[in-house]
Amino acid sequence: MVPCRVGHGYDLHRLEPVAPAGAGRPFILGGVRIEHERGPVGHSDGDVLLHAVTDAILGALGLPDIGQLFPDTDPAHDGKDSAIFLQEAARRMRAAGWEVGNIDMTVVCERPKIGPHKQAIVARISHILGVPAANLNLKGKTHEKVDAVGEGRAIETHVVALLVCR
Ligand code: MG
């Protein structure tokens, strides 16, 4: 067996004005609360980055995806801290004999700017996963003002995770 496995995660959430003006939840990205007038619409806390990291790890393991493990039809997941989903993926990863080699993450949104929050987000994901921050990388991109993401109506994430044999 090859002593490493790769997984890919993708997610997108609609962004709306934060309640009560709209259906947006407070803006939380990678487990970090960021002040922004719009926020993700979602069943859990809508953390589009933790969802993609969770799916990347689950994908590398060949396990069912985040939507299958934590259905958005389950009222128990309403407003739930997405760190719980990621920690469950990490638990399953270690139980199966794997560890994170490195994770590369890209967030695409017009605003807020990701740069000023990069360090805090990486530190938070490092803590949630129990993986050194040096093995996590985060990039912020815009969508050049076109389409829903570029018009600030959505945010999307792409994540690649490499797992190595423990
Ligand atoms: Mg999601």
Tab-separated table of N, CA and C and ligand atoms in Angstrom:
chain	number	residue	atom	x	y	z
A	1	MET	N	0.835	-1.194	0.000
A	1	MET	CA	0.000	0.000	0.000
A	1	MET	C	0.882	1.261	0.000
A	2	VAL	N	0.496	2.248	-0.751
A	2	VAL	CA	1.238	3.519	-0.768
A	2	VAL	C	1.098	4.169	0.621
A	3	PRO	N	2.208	4.641	1.233
A	3	PRO	CA	2.140	5.145	2.613
A	3	PRO	C	1.599	6.569	2.736
A	4	CYS	N	0.859	7.032	1.740
A	4	CYS	CA	0.227	8.334	1.856
A	4	CYS	C	-1.074	8.322	1.061
A	5	ARG	N	-1.965	9.230	1.418
A	5	ARG	CA	-3.248	9.335	0.717
A	5	ARG	C	-3.568	10.810	0.553
A	6	VAL	N	-4.161	11.180	-0.577
A	6	VAL	CA	-4.508	12.570	-0.817
A	6	VAL	C	-6.028	12.709	-0.836
A	7	GLY	N	-6.518	13.835	-0.327
A	7	GLY	CA	-7.955	14.100	-0.337
A	7	GLY	C	-8.211	15.531	-0.750
A	8	HIS	N	-9.365	15.741	-1.398
A	8	HIS	CA	-9.735	17.077	-1.844
A	8	HIS	C	-11.056	17.487	-1.210
A	9	GLY	N	-11.135	18.730	-0.791
A	9	GLY	CA	-12.391	19.241	-0.233
A	9	GLY	C	-12.777	20.534	-0.913
A	10	TYR	N	-14.056	20.703	-1.163
A	10	TYR	CA	-14.570	21.936	-1.763
A	10	TYR	C	-15.847	22.299	-1.027
A	11	ASP	N	-16.083	23.604	-0.849
A	11	ASP	CA	-17.370	24.025	-0.284
A	11	ASP	C	-17.684	25.433	-0.755
A	12	LEU	N	-18.954	25.738	-0.728
A	12	LEU	CA	-19.427	27.080	-1.056
A	12	LEU	C	-20.637	27.365	-0.185
A	13	HIS	N	-20.670	28.555	0.366
A	13	HIS	CA	-21.879	28.993	1.082
A	13	HIS	C	-22.308	30.347	0.535
A	14	ARG	N	-23.605	30.529	0.480
A	14	ARG	CA	-24.163	31.827	0.127
A	14	ARG	C	-23.852	32.803	1.264
A	15	LEU	N	-23.588	34.053	0.928
A	15	LEU	CA	-23.398	35.093	1.941
A	15	LEU	C	-24.591	36.035	1.886
A	16	GLU	N	-25.191	36.270	3.037
A	16	GLU	CA	-26.307	37.223	3.121
A	16	GLU	C	-26.063	38.160	4.293
A	17	PRO	N	-26.788	39.296	4.302
A	17	PRO	CA	-26.651	40.188	5.461
A	17	PRO	C	-26.909	39.405	6.756
A	18	VAL	N	-26.120	39.726	7.771
A	18	VAL	CA	-26.238	39.011	9.047
A	18	VAL	C	-27.605	39.335	9.667
A	19	ALA	N	-28.200	38.306	10.297
A	19	ALA	CA	-29.497	38.449	10.955
A	19	ALA	C	-29.439	39.598	11.970
A	20	PRO	N	-30.512	40.377	12.146
A	20	PRO	CA	-31.856	40.149	11.610
A	20	PRO	C	-32.081	40.729	10.206
A	21	ALA	N	-31.079	41.404	9.628
A	21	ALA	CA	-31.277	42.007	8.298
A	21	ALA	C	-31.462	40.937	7.221
A	22	GLY	N	-30.829	39.784	7.394
A	22	GLY	CA	-30.918	38.706	6.410
A	22	GLY	C	-30.744	37.366	7.102
A	23	ALA	N	-30.481	36.352	6.287
A	23	ALA	CA	-30.382	34.983	6.820
A	23	ALA	C	-28.950	34.601	7.178
A	24	GLY	N	-28.002	35.546	7.031
A	24	GLY	CA	-26.602	35.223	7.286
A	24	GLY	C	-26.325	34.979	8.765
A	25	ARG	N	-25.465	33.987	9.013
A	25	ARG	CA	-24.991	33.755	10.374
A	25	ARG	C	-23.770	34.638	10.591
A	26	PRO	N	-23.337	34.806	11.847
A	26	PRO	CA	-22.083	35.541	12.064
A	26	PRO	C	-20.976	34.914	11.208
A	27	PHE	N	-20.082	35.751	10.682
A	27	PHE	CA	-19.053	35.273	9.752
A	27	PHE	C	-17.956	34.556	10.534
A	28	ILE	N	-17.896	33.241	10.362
A	28	ILE	CA	-16.853	32.433	11.011
A	28	ILE	C	-16.107	31.677	9.926
A	29	LEU	N	-14.785	31.826	9.896
A	29	LEU	CA	-13.976	31.175	8.870
A	29	LEU	C	-12.787	30.478	9.533
A	30	GLY	N	-12.691	29.190	9.326
A	30	GLY	CA	-11.603	28.435	9.943
A	30	GLY	C	-11.662	28.518	11.466
A	31	GLY	N	-12.868	28.613	11.993
A	31	GLY	CA	-13.044	28.656	13.441
A	31	GLY	C	-12.793	30.017	14.053
A	32	VAL	N	-12.583	31.044	13.212
A	32	VAL	CA	-12.295	32.392	13.704
A	32	VAL	C	-13.438	33.331	13.329
A	33	ARG	N	-13.964	34.042	14.294
A	33	ARG	CA	-15.034	35.002	14.057
A	33	ARG	C	-14.436	36.279	13.465
A	34	ILE	N	-14.977	36.709	12.327
A	34	ILE	CA	-14.480	37.906	11.649
A	34	ILE	C	-15.643	38.876	11.492
A	35	GLU	N	-15.406	40.133	11.835
A	35	GLU	CA	-16.470	41.133	11.700
A	35	GLU	C	-16.710	41.424	10.219
A	36	HIS	N	-17.956	41.200	9.782
A	36	HIS	CA	-18.316	41.447	8.390
A	36	HIS	C	-19.825	41.609	8.344
A	37	GLU	N	-20.301	42.472	7.444
A	37	GLU	CA	-21.754	42.743	7.452
A	37	GLU	C	-22.568	41.606	6.843
A	38	ARG	N	-21.882	40.713	6.115
A	38	ARG	CA	-22.559	39.547	5.570
A	38	ARG	C	-22.005	38.293	6.239
A	39	GLY	N	-22.805	37.229	6.206
A	39	GLY	CA	-22.357	35.974	6.802
A	39	GLY	C	-22.932	34.800	6.042
A	40	PRO	N	-22.391	33.613	6.287
A	40	PRO	CA	-22.817	32.432	5.534
A	40	PRO	C	-24.212	31.959	5.921
A	41	VAL	N	-24.924	31.481	4.911
A	41	VAL	CA	-26.191	30.806	5.155
A	41	VAL	C	-25.853	29.323	5.232
A	42	GLY	N	-26.261	28.681	6.290
A	42	GLY	CA	-25.932	27.263	6.442
A	42	GLY	C	-26.629	26.686	7.641
A	43	HIS	N	-26.664	25.369	7.685
A	43	HIS	CA	-27.385	24.696	8.764
A	43	HIS	C	-26.548	24.690	10.044
A	44	SER	N	-25.249	24.422	9.896
A	44	SER	CA	-24.355	24.492	11.056
A	44	SER	C	-23.955	25.957	11.217
A	45	ASP	N	-22.752	26.222	11.742
A	45	ASP	CA	-22.309	27.619	11.833
A	45	ASP	C	-21.873	28.161	10.466
A	46	GLY	N	-21.908	27.300	9.428
A	46	GLY	CA	-21.621	27.760	8.068
A	46	GLY	C	-20.153	28.014	7.786
A	47	ASP	N	-19.277	27.349	8.540
A	47	ASP	CA	-17.833	27.583	8.371
A	47	ASP	C	-17.326	26.861	7.118
A	48	VAL	N	-17.270	27.604	6.027
A	48	VAL	CA	-16.976	27.049	4.712
A	48	VAL	C	-15.557	26.474	4.623
A	49	LEU	N	-14.652	26.963	5.459
A	49	LEU	CA	-13.277	26.447	5.423
A	49	LEU	C	-13.163	25.137	6.216
A	50	LEU	N	-13.724	25.104	7.407
A	50	LEU	CA	-13.662	23.853	8.178
A	50	LEU	C	-14.410	22.734	7.461
A	51	HIS	N	-15.483	23.082	6.736
A	51	HIS	CA	-16.221	22.049	6.000
A	51	HIS	C	-15.340	21.426	4.910
A	52	ALA	N	-14.601	22.255	4.200
A	52	ALA	CA	-13.754	21.729	3.115
A	52	ALA	C	-12.568	20.943	3.675
A	53	VAL	N	-12.002	21.391	4.802
A	53	VAL	CA	-10.896	20.640	5.422
A	53	VAL	C	-11.415	19.277	5.889
A	54	THR	N	-12.603	19.282	6.484
A	54	THR	CA	-13.215	18.024	6.942
A	54	THR	C	-13.409	17.073	5.765
A	55	ASP	N	-13.937	17.597	4.670
A	55	ASP	CA	-14.180	16.752	3.493
A	55	ASP	C	-12.875	16.265	2.858
A	56	ALA	N	-11.836	17.082	2.908
A	56	ALA	CA	-10.541	16.657	2.346
A	56	ALA	C	-9.996	15.464	3.130
A	57	ILE	N	-10.101	15.527	4.448
A	57	ILE	CA	-9.599	14.424	5.283
A	57	ILE	C	-10.469	13.179	5.095
A	58	LEU	N	-11.781	13.378	5.114
A	58	LEU	CA	-12.689	12.235	4.911
A	58	LEU	C	-12.470	11.628	3.529
A	59	GLY	N	-12.245	12.479	2.540
A	59	GLY	CA	-12.021	12.001	1.179
A	59	GLY	C	-10.749	11.180	1.075
A	60	ALA	N	-9.691	11.639	1.740
A	60	ALA	CA	-8.428	10.890	1.723
A	60	ALA	C	-8.604	9.512	2.353
A	61	LEU	N	-9.491	9.443	3.325
A	61	LEU	CA	-9.733	8.169	4.020
A	61	LEU	C	-10.710	7.275	3.257
A	62	GLY	N	-11.345	7.833	2.226
A	62	GLY	CA	-12.345	7.076	1.484
A	62	GLY	C	-13.632	6.888	2.273
A	63	LEU	N	-13.886	7.828	3.191
A	63	LEU	CA	-15.091	7.745	4.027
A	63	LEU	C	-16.215	8.584	3.430
A	64	PRO	N	-17.456	8.393	3.908
A	64	PRO	CA	-18.565	9.229	3.458
A	64	PRO	C	-18.268	10.707	3.731
A	65	ASP	N	-18.886	11.608	2.964
A	65	ASP	CA	-18.562	13.036	3.106
A	65	ASP	C	-19.301	13.674	4.283
A	66	ILE	N	-18.971	14.947	4.512
A	66	ILE	CA	-19.488	15.669	5.679
A	66	ILE	C	-21.018	15.708	5.691
A	67	GLY	N	-21.614	15.832	4.498
A	67	GLY	CA	-23.071	15.893	4.419
A	67	GLY	C	-23.739	14.558	4.752
A	68	GLN	N	-23.003	13.471	4.516
A	68	GLN	CA	-23.544	12.147	4.859
A	68	GLN	C	-23.364	11.860	6.353
A	69	LEU	N	-22.204	12.284	6.901
A	69	LEU	CA	-21.942	12.015	8.327
A	69	LEU	C	-22.751	12.927	9.238
A	70	PHE	N	-22.944	14.169	8.775
A	70	PHE	CA	-23.650	15.155	9.605
A	70	PHE	C	-24.753	15.809	8.766
A	71	PRO	N	-25.851	15.119	8.520
A	71	PRO	CA	-26.879	15.613	7.598
A	71	PRO	C	-27.466	16.964	8.032
A	72	ASP	N	-27.682	17.853	7.043
A	72	ASP	CA	-28.242	19.162	7.388
A	72	ASP	C	-29.752	19.077	7.659
A	73	THR	N	-30.285	17.868	7.570
A	73	THR	CA	-31.695	17.675	7.940
A	73	THR	C	-31.815	17.330	9.433
A	74	ASP	N	-30.649	17.139	10.085
A	74	ASP	CA	-30.661	16.773	11.502
A	74	ASP	C	-30.682	18.044	12.352
A	75	PRO	N	-31.769	18.281	13.109
A	75	PRO	CA	-31.875	19.505	13.917
A	75	PRO	C	-30.730	19.636	14.919
A	76	ALA	N	-30.092	18.519	15.281
A	76	ALA	CA	-28.981	18.563	16.246
A	76	ALA	C	-27.797	19.346	15.703
A	77	HIS	N	-27.722	19.495	14.365
A	77	HIS	CA	-26.579	20.189	13.763
A	77	HIS	C	-26.858	21.664	13.479
A	78	ASP	N	-28.042	22.140	13.845
A	78	ASP	CA	-28.409	23.538	13.604
A	78	ASP	C	-27.502	24.461	14.425
A	79	GLY	N	-26.757	25.315	13.711
A	79	GLY	CA	-25.888	26.273	14.392
A	79	GLY	C	-24.652	25.650	15.019
A	80	LYS	N	-24.395	24.408	14.727
A	80	LYS	CA	-23.306	23.673	15.386
A	80	LYS	C	-21.921	24.201	15.014
A	81	ASP	N	-21.036	24.201	16.009
A	81	ASP	CA	-19.645	24.575	15.800
A	81	ASP	C	-19.005	23.538	14.872
A	82	SER	N	-18.560	23.969	13.693
A	82	SER	CA	-18.021	23.034	12.702
A	82	SER	C	-16.713	22.382	13.152
A	83	ALA	N	-16.085	22.924	14.203
A	83	ALA	CA	-14.880	22.286	14.744
A	83	ALA	C	-15.196	20.861	15.178
A	84	ILE	N	-16.438	20.636	15.585
A	84	ILE	CA	-16.842	19.288	16.022
A	84	ILE	C	-16.796	18.308	14.849
A	85	PHE	N	-17.186	18.770	13.658
A	85	PHE	CA	-17.132	17.911	12.464
A	85	PHE	C	-15.673	17.570	12.137
A	86	LEU	N	-14.826	18.607	12.213
A	86	LEU	CA	-13.420	18.401	11.866
A	86	LEU	C	-12.733	17.484	12.877
A	87	GLN	N	-13.059	17.668	14.147
A	87	GLN	CA	-12.450	16.810	15.168
A	87	GLN	C	-12.873	15.362	14.991
A	88	GLU	N	-14.104	15.138	14.554
A	88	GLU	CA	-14.569	13.773	14.316
A	88	GLU	C	-13.815	13.167	13.120
A	89	ALA	N	-13.583	13.969	12.087
A	89	ALA	CA	-12.806	13.478	10.941
A	89	ALA	C	-11.386	13.130	11.387
A	90	ALA	N	-10.794	13.965	12.235
A	90	ALA	CA	-9.428	13.717	12.723
A	90	ALA	C	-9.390	12.459	13.589
A	91	ARG	N	-10.439	12.266	14.388
A	91	ARG	CA	-10.505	11.065	15.227
A	91	ARG	C	-10.539	9.809	14.347
A	92	ARG	N	-11.369	9.853	13.315
A	92	ARG	CA	-11.464	8.700	12.407
A	92	ARG	C	-10.144	8.475	11.661
A	93	MET	N	-9.490	9.590	11.304
A	93	MET	CA	-8.202	9.495	10.599
A	93	MET	C	-7.180	8.754	11.459
A	94	ARG	N	-7.068	9.150	12.717
A	94	ARG	CA	-6.048	8.537	13.596
A	94	ARG	C	-6.438	7.098	13.944
A	95	ALA	N	-7.733	6.854	14.084
A	95	ALA	CA	-8.190	5.490	14.382
A	95	ALA	C	-7.835	4.545	13.233
A	96	ALA	N	-7.782	5.105	12.014
A	96	ALA	CA	-7.468	4.284	10.844
A	96	ALA	C	-5.959	4.212	10.591
A	97	GLY	N	-5.156	4.880	11.468
A	97	GLY	CA	-3.706	4.780	11.363
A	97	GLY	C	-3.037	5.836	10.507
A	98	TRP	N	-3.722	6.974	10.318
A	98	TRP	CA	-3.170	8.035	9.467
A	98	TRP	C	-2.952	9.316	10.265
A	99	GLU	N	-2.073	10.171	9.732
A	99	GLU	CA	-1.811	11.476	10.332
A	99	GLU	C	-1.718	12.489	9.196
A	100	VAL	N	-1.966	13.764	9.519
A	100	VAL	CA	-1.864	14.800	8.495
A	100	VAL	C	-0.402	15.018	8.127
A	101	GLY	N	-0.087	14.946	6.843
A	101	GLY	CA	1.231	15.337	6.366
A	101	GLY	C	1.238	16.847	6.211
A	102	ASN	N	0.413	17.332	5.311
A	102	ASN	CA	0.195	18.782	5.214
A	102	ASN	C	-1.163	19.037	4.575
A	103	ILE	N	-1.655	20.246	4.795
A	103	ILE	CA	-2.945	20.654	4.227
A	103	ILE	C	-2.752	22.018	3.578
A	104	ASP	N	-3.209	22.164	2.355
A	104	ASP	CA	-3.144	23.450	1.648
A	104	ASP	C	-4.574	23.918	1.386
A	105	MET	N	-4.863	25.152	1.780
A	105	MET	CA	-6.236	25.667	1.740
A	105	MET	C	-6.305	26.968	0.941
A	106	THR	N	-7.353	27.114	0.146
A	106	THR	CA	-7.589	28.362	-0.578
A	106	THR	C	-9.014	28.840	-0.298
A	107	VAL	N	-9.121	30.094	0.120
A	107	VAL	CA	-10.434	30.722	0.333
A	107	VAL	C	-10.637	31.740	-0.773
A	108	VAL	N	-11.797	31.676	-1.444
A	108	VAL	CA	-12.092	32.631	-2.510
A	108	VAL	C	-13.284	33.475	-2.091
A	109	CYS	N	-13.058	34.770	-1.920
A	109	CYS	CA	-14.152	35.696	-1.618
A	109	CYS	C	-13.673	37.108	-1.932
A	110	GLU	N	-14.628	37.986	-2.164
A	110	GLU	CA	-14.269	39.363	-2.474
A	110	GLU	C	-13.920	40.119	-1.190
A	111	ARG	N	-14.720	39.938	-0.186
A	111	ARG	CA	-14.509	40.515	1.132
A	111	ARG	C	-15.073	39.561	2.165
A	112	PRO	N	-14.599	39.546	3.376
A	112	PRO	CA	-13.485	40.355	3.881
A	112	PRO	C	-12.140	39.857	3.355
A	113	LYS	N	-11.140	40.693	3.481
A	113	LYS	CA	-9.794	40.293	3.092
A	113	LYS	C	-9.301	39.216	4.061
A	114	ILE	N	-8.697	38.171	3.521
A	114	ILE	CA	-8.266	37.042	4.344
A	114	ILE	C	-6.893	37.287	4.974
A	115	GLY	N	-6.049	38.041	4.283
A	115	GLY	CA	-4.665	38.237	4.721
A	115	GLY	C	-4.504	38.560	6.203
A	116	PRO	N	-5.234	39.570	6.708
A	116	PRO	CA	-5.048	39.954	8.118
A	116	PRO	C	-5.453	38.853	9.110
A	117	HIS	N	-6.196	37.852	8.653
A	117	HIS	CA	-6.703	36.808	9.561
A	117	HIS	C	-6.001	35.465	9.375
A	118	LYS	N	-5.083	35.418	8.407
A	118	LYS	CA	-4.439	34.146	8.070
A	118	LYS	C	-3.823	33.450	9.272
A	119	GLN	N	-3.030	34.204	10.020
A	119	GLN	CA	-2.289	33.596	11.133
A	119	GLN	C	-3.244	33.041	12.180
A	120	ALA	N	-4.293	33.796	12.494
A	120	ALA	CA	-5.256	33.345	13.513
A	120	ALA	C	-5.993	32.098	13.037
A	121	ILE	N	-6.353	32.065	11.748
A	121	ILE	CA	-7.086	30.913	11.209
A	121	ILE	C	-6.207	29.665	11.222
A	122	VAL	N	-4.976	29.807	10.774
A	122	VAL	CA	-4.060	28.655	10.773
A	122	VAL	C	-3.839	28.164	12.204
A	123	ALA	N	-3.683	29.097	13.150
A	123	ALA	CA	-3.466	28.710	14.554
A	123	ALA	C	-4.678	27.959	15.091
A	124	ARG	N	-5.865	28.425	14.725
A	124	ARG	CA	-7.094	27.779	15.211
A	124	ARG	C	-7.244	26.363	14.625
A	125	ILE	N	-6.992	26.215	13.328
A	125	ILE	CA	-7.122	24.894	12.701
A	125	ILE	C	-6.033	23.956	13.240
A	126	SER	N	-4.846	24.498	13.490
A	126	SER	CA	-3.764	23.725	14.090
A	126	SER	C	-4.216	23.165	15.437
A	127	HIS	N	-4.881	23.994	16.218
A	127	HIS	CA	-5.371	23.580	17.538
A	127	HIS	C	-6.482	22.532	17.418
A	128	ILE	N	-7.433	22.777	16.527
A	128	ILE	CA	-8.560	21.841	16.366
A	128	ILE	C	-8.060	20.466	15.937
A	129	LEU	N	-7.105	20.451	15.001
A	129	LEU	CA	-6.634	19.193	14.414
A	129	LEU	C	-5.509	18.531	15.209
A	130	GLY	N	-4.818	19.329	16.039
A	130	GLY	CA	-3.645	18.797	16.704
A	130	GLY	C	-2.514	18.552	15.718
A	131	VAL	N	-2.385	19.485	14.757
A	131	VAL	CA	-1.368	19.397	13.707
A	131	VAL	C	-0.548	20.694	13.759
A	132	PRO	N	0.792	20.611	13.673
A	132	PRO	CA	1.603	21.836	13.729
A	132	PRO	C	1.201	22.843	12.647
A	133	ALA	N	1.193	24.118	13.023
A	133	ALA	CA	0.816	25.166	12.081
A	133	ALA	C	1.718	25.161	10.850
A	134	ALA	N	2.952	24.704	11.008
A	134	ALA	CA	3.895	24.678	9.885
A	134	ALA	C	3.421	23.729	8.781
A	135	ASN	N	2.514	22.817	9.126
A	135	ASN	CA	2.011	21.855	8.134
A	135	ASN	C	0.696	22.302	7.507
A	136	LEU	N	0.279	23.529	7.823
A	136	LEU	CA	-0.975	24.065	7.288
A	136	LEU	C	-0.674	25.332	6.518
A	137	ASN	N	-1.288	25.477	5.361
A	137	ASN	CA	-1.084	26.691	4.565
A	137	ASN	C	-2.428	27.238	4.107
A	138	LEU	N	-2.552	28.565	4.148
A	138	LEU	CA	-3.811	29.208	3.770
A	138	LEU	C	-3.551	30.333	2.776
A	139	LYS	N	-4.326	30.326	1.703
A	139	LYS	CA	-4.226	31.388	0.705
A	139	LYS	C	-5.587	32.059	0.542
A	140	GLY	N	-5.577	33.354	0.321
A	140	GLY	CA	-6.807	34.094	0.054
A	140	GLY	C	-6.781	34.609	-1.370
A	141	LYS	N	-7.899	34.430	-2.075
A	141	LYS	CA	-8.006	34.911	-3.456
A	141	LYS	C	-9.319	35.663	-3.607
A	142	THR	N	-9.391	36.550	-4.584
A	142	THR	CA	-10.683	37.145	-4.934
A	142	THR	C	-11.197	36.450	-6.193
A	143	HIS	N	-12.430	36.774	-6.565
A	143	HIS	CA	-13.007	36.206	-7.787
A	143	HIS	C	-13.156	37.290	-8.842
A	144	GLU	N	-12.281	38.317	-8.708
A	144	GLU	CA	-12.196	39.378	-9.718
A	144	GLU	C	-13.548	40.017	-10.023
A	145	LYS	N	-14.373	40.109	-8.961
A	145	LYS	CA	-15.650	40.849	-9.037
A	145	LYS	C	-16.693	40.233	-9.972
A	146	VAL	N	-16.424	39.018	-10.478
A	146	VAL	CA	-17.421	38.415	-11.371
A	146	VAL	C	-18.097	37.212	-10.697
A	147	ASP	N	-19.290	36.945	-11.153
A	147	ASP	CA	-20.112	35.831	-10.655
A	147	ASP	C	-20.468	36.039	-9.170
A	148	ALA	N	-21.177	35.068	-8.613
A	148	ALA	CA	-21.699	35.249	-7.254
A	148	ALA	C	-20.588	35.511	-6.236
A	149	VAL	N	-19.473	34.774	-6.358
A	149	VAL	CA	-18.382	34.945	-5.387
A	149	VAL	C	-17.776	36.341	-5.535
A	150	GLY	N	-17.562	36.757	-6.767
A	150	GLY	CA	-16.967	38.068	-7.023
A	150	GLY	C	-17.879	39.223	-6.664
A	151	GLU	N	-19.181	38.953	-6.632
A	151	GLU	CA	-20.158	39.990	-6.257
A	151	GLU	C	-20.464	39.959	-4.768
A	152	GLY	N	-19.740	39.132	-4.019
A	152	GLY	CA	-19.899	39.106	-2.564
A	152	GLY	C	-21.110	38.334	-2.082
A	153	ARG	N	-21.742	37.568	-2.987
A	153	ARG	CA	-22.942	36.824	-2.598
A	153	ARG	C	-22.623	35.388	-2.183
A	154	ALA	N	-21.366	35.010	-2.274
A	154	ALA	CA	-20.978	33.647	-1.884
A	154	ALA	C	-19.487	33.629	-1.550
A	155	ILE	N	-19.097	32.572	-0.833
A	155	ILE	CA	-17.685	32.352	-0.506
A	155	ILE	C	-17.392	30.883	-0.776
A	156	GLU	N	-16.227	30.605	-1.339
A	156	GLU	CA	-15.914	29.206	-1.607
A	156	GLU	C	-14.506	28.864	-1.156
A	157	THR	N	-14.282	27.565	-0.965
A	157	THR	CA	-12.999	27.091	-0.474
A	157	THR	C	-12.579	25.828	-1.222
A	158	HIS	N	-11.275	25.700	-1.392
A	158	HIS	CA	-10.671	24.503	-1.997
A	158	HIS	C	-9.565	24.045	-1.052
A	159	VAL	N	-9.548	22.767	-0.764
A	159	VAL	CA	-8.555	22.246	0.191
A	159	VAL	C	-7.989	20.921	-0.320
A	160	VAL	N	-6.680	20.774	-0.197
A	160	VAL	CA	-6.044	19.483	-0.482
A	160	VAL	C	-5.318	19.038	0.788
A	161	ALA	N	-5.574	17.803	1.181
A	161	ALA	CA	-4.924	17.255	2.377
A	161	ALA	C	-4.112	16.022	2.002
A	162	LEU	N	-2.872	15.974	2.470
A	162	LEU	CA	-2.051	14.781	2.316
A	162	LEU	C	-1.961	14.086	3.669
A	163	LEU	N	-2.371	12.828	3.703
A	163	LEU	CA	-2.265	12.045	4.931
A	163	LEU	C	-1.099	11.078	4.789
A	164	VAL	N	-0.408	10.856	5.895
A	164	VAL	CA	0.709	9.908	5.886
A	164	VAL	C	0.460	8.821	6.927
A	165	CYS	N	1.049	7.662	6.691
A	165	CYS	CA	0.933	6.531	7.617
A	165	CYS	C	1.555	6.919	8.958
A	166	ARG	N	0.880	6.602	10.052
A	166	ARG	CA	1.441	6.935	11.386
A	166	ARG	C	2.591	6.001	11.739
B	1	MG	MG	-20.615	23.727	4.054
